[in-house]
Coordinates of C-alpha atoms and ligand atoms in Angstrom, one line a residue:
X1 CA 0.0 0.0 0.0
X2 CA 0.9 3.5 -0.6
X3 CA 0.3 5.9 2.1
X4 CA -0.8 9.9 0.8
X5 CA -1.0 12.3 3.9
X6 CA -2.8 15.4 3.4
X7 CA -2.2 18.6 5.3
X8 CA -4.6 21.8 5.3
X9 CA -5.7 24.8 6.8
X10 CA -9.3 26.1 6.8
X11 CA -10.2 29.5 9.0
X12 CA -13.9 29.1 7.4
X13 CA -14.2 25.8 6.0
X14 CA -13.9 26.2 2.1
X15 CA -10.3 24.5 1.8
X16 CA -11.6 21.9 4.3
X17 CA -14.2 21.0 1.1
X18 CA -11.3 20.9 -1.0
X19 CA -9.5 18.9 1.1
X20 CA -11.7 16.0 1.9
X21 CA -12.3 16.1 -2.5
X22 CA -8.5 16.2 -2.9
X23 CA -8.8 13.0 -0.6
X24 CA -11.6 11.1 -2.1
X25 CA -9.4 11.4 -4.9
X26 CA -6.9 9.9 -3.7
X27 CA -8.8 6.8 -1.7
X28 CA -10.1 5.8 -5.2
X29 CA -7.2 5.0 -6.5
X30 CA -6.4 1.1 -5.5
X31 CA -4.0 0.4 -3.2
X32 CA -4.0 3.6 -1.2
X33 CA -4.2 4.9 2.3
X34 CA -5.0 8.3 2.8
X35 CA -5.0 10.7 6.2
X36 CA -6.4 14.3 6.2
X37 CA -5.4 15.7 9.3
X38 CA -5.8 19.6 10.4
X39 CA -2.9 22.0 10.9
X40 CA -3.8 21.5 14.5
X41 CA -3.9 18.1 14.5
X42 CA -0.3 17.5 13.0
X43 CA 1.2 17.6 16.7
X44 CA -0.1 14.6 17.9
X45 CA 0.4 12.9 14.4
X46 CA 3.9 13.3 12.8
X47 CA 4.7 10.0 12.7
X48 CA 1.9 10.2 9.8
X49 CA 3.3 12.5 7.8
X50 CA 7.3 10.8 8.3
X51 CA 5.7 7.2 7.0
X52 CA 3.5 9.0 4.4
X53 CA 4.8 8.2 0.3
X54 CA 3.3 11.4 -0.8
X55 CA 2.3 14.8 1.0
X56 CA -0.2 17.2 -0.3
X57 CA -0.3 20.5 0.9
X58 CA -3.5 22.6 1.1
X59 CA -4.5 26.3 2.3
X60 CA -6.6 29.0 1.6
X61 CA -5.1 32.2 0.2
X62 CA -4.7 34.7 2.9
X63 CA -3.7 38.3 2.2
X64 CA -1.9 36.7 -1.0
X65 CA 0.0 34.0 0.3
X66 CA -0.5 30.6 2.5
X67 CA -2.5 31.2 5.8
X68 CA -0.4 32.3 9.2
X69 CA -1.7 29.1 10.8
X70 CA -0.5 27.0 7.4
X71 CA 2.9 28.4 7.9
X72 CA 3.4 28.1 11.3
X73 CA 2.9 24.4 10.5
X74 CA 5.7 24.7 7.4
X75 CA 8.1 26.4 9.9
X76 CA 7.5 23.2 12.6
X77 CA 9.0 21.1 10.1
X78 CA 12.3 22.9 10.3
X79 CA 14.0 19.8 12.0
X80 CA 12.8 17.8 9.4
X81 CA 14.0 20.1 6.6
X82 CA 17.8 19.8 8.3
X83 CA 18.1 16.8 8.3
X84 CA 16.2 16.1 4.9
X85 CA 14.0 13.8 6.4
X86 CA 11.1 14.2 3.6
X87 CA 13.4 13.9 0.6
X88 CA 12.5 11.8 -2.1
X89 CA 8.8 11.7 -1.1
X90 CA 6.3 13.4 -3.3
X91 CA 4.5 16.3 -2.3
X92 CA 1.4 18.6 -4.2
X93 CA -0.6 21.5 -3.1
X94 CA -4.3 22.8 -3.5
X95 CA -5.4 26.4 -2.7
X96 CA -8.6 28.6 -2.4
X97 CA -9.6 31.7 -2.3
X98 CA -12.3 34.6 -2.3
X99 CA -11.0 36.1 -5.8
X100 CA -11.2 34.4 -9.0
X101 CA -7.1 35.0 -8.9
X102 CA -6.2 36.4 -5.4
X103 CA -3.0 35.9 -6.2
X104 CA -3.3 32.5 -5.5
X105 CA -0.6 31.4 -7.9
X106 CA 2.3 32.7 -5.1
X107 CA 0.3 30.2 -2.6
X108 CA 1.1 27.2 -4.8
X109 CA 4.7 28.9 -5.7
X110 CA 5.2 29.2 -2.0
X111 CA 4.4 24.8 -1.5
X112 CA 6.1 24.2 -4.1
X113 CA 9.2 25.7 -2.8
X114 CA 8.9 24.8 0.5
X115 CA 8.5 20.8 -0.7
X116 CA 11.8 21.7 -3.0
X117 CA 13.6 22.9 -0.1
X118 CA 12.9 19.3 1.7
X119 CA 13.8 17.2 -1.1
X120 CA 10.8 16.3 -2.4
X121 CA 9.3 15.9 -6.4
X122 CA 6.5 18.4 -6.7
X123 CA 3.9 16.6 -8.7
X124 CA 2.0 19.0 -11.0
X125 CA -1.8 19.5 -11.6
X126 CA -1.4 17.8 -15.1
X127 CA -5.1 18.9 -16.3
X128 CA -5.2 21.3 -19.0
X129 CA -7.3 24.8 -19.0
X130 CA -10.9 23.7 -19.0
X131 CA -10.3 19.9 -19.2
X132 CA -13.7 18.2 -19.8
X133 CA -14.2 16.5 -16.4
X134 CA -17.1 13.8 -14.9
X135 CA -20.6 15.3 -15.2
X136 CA -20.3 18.0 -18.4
X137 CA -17.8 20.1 -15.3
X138 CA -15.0 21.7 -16.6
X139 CA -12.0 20.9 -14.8
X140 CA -9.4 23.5 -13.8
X141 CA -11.0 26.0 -15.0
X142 CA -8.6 28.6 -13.0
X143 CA -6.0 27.4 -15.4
X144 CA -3.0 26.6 -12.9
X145 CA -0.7 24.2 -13.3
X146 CA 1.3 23.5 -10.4
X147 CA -1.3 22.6 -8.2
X148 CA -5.2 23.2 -7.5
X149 CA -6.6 26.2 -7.0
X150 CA -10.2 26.7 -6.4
X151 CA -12.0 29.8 -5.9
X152 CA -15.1 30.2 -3.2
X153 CA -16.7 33.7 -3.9
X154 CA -16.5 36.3 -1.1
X155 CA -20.7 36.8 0.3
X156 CA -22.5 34.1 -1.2
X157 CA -23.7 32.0 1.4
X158 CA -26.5 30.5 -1.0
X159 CA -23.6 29.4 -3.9
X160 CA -22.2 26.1 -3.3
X161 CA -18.2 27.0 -2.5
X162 CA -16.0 26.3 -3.8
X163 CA -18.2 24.9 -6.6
X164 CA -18.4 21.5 -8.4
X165 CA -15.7 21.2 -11.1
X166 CA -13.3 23.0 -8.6
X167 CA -13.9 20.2 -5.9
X168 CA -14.1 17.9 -9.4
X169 CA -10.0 19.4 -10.0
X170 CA -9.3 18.5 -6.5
X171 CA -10.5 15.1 -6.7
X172 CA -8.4 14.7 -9.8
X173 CA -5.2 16.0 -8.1
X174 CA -5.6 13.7 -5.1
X175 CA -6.0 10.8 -7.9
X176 CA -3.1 12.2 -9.8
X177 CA -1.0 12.2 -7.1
X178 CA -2.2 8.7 -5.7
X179 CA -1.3 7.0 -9.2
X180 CA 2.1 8.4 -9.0
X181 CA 2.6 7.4 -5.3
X182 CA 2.0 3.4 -6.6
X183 CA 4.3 3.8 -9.3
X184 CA 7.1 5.9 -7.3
X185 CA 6.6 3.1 -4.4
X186 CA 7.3 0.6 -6.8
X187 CA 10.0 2.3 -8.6
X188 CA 11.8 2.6 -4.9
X189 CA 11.4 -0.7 -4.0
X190 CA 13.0 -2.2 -7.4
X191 CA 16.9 -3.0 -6.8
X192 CA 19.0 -0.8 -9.2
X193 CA 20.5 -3.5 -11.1
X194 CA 21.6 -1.8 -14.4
X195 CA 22.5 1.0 -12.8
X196 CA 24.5 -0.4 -10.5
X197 CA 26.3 -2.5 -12.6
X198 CA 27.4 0.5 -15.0
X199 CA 28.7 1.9 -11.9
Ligands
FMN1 C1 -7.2 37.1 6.4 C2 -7.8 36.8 5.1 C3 -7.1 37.2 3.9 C4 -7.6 36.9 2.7 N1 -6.8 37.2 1.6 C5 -7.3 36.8 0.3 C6 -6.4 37.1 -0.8 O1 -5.3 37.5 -0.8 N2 -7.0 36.8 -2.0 C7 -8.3 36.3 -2.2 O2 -8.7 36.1 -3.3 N3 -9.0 36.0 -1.1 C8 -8.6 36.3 0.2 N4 -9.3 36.0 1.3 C9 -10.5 35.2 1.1 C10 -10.3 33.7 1.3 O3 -9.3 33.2 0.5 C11 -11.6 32.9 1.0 O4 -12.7 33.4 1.8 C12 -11.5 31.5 1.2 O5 -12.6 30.8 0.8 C13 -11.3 31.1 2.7 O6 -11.0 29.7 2.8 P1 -11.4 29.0 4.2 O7 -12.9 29.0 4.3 O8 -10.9 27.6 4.0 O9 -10.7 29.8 5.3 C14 -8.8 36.2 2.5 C15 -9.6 35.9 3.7 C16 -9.1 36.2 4.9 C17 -9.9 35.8 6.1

């Protein structure tokens, strides 16, 4: 089995939709175990995200950037970063935010860095612009690339946020990132037989 742990933030509980989409994704891919845990439940739970294959980051866009509690949590892995404990593992990121932009793009720059920083292989959206999705949806319809990035407008209680095709983009990340967990699991645990012979 493969083991995905995702990580969010939610101050109003929009990412938290994303989030458990980005992790229905990822249980529907075979072989998977998947754990969604709170900023303010990593303390009890580290162990979690050590033993995880795959780490996928999520948080809403606050005043243009990951929220304060989301990186007081990426600043409490600073023992981890030293000693490179997460490198090789994979790692993606999903954001939201009040704006259609909201300069959400710097969010996903900011995971993307932070997972580089540890070692680890970002994995990518890999959904074009307005990819036809389940259901007529259009999937990523923000057009991002490096990760997920879902929009839930400011003062519309009645409209479903973020909407369908954006929790639709999630799901597909979480799956994305699942698929590539099983092959990068089984990639790792093949011996390196022609390489080490060229050696
Ligand atoms: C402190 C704060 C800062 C925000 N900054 C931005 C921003 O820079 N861009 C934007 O589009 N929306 C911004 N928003 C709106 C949130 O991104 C939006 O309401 C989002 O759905 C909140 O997600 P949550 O319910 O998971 O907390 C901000 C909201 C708050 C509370």
């Amino acid at each position: 089995m493969s083991k995905i742990c995702i990580v969010y933030h939610s101050g109003y509980g929009h990412t938290e939709r994303l989030a458990r989409a980005v992790e229905r994704g990822a249980k529907s891919v075979e072989g998977t175990l998947v754990r969604t845990l709170s900023v303010d439940q990593v303390e009890t739970h580290w162990s979690e995200l050590d033993g995880a294959d795959a780490l996928i980051f999520g948080t809403p866009t606050y005043m243009g950037g990951v929220s304060a509690p989301f990186k007081a949590f990426l600043d409490s892995t600073g023992s981890r970063w030293a000693s490179q404990a997460w490198k090789d593992k994979l790692a993606a990121g999903f954001t939201n935010s009040g704006s259609p932009s909201g300069d959400k793009f710097n969010t996903l720059v900011q995971l993307a860095d932070v997972a580089a920083q540890h070692g680890m292989l970002w994995v990518s959206l890999g959904l074009l612009p307005r990819a036809p999705g389940p259901d007529g949806l259009e999937l990523n319809r923000a057009g991002f690339f490096l990760g997920a990035g879902a929009q839930s407008p400011h003062g519309a209680p009645e409209v479903e946020a973020p909407p369908p095709q954006d929790l639709a983009t999630g799901f597909a990340l979480g799956a994305r990132v699942a698929r590539a967990a099983v092959r990068w699991k089984i990639a790792a645990g093949q011996p390196p037989t022609e390489l080490a012979t060229r050696a």
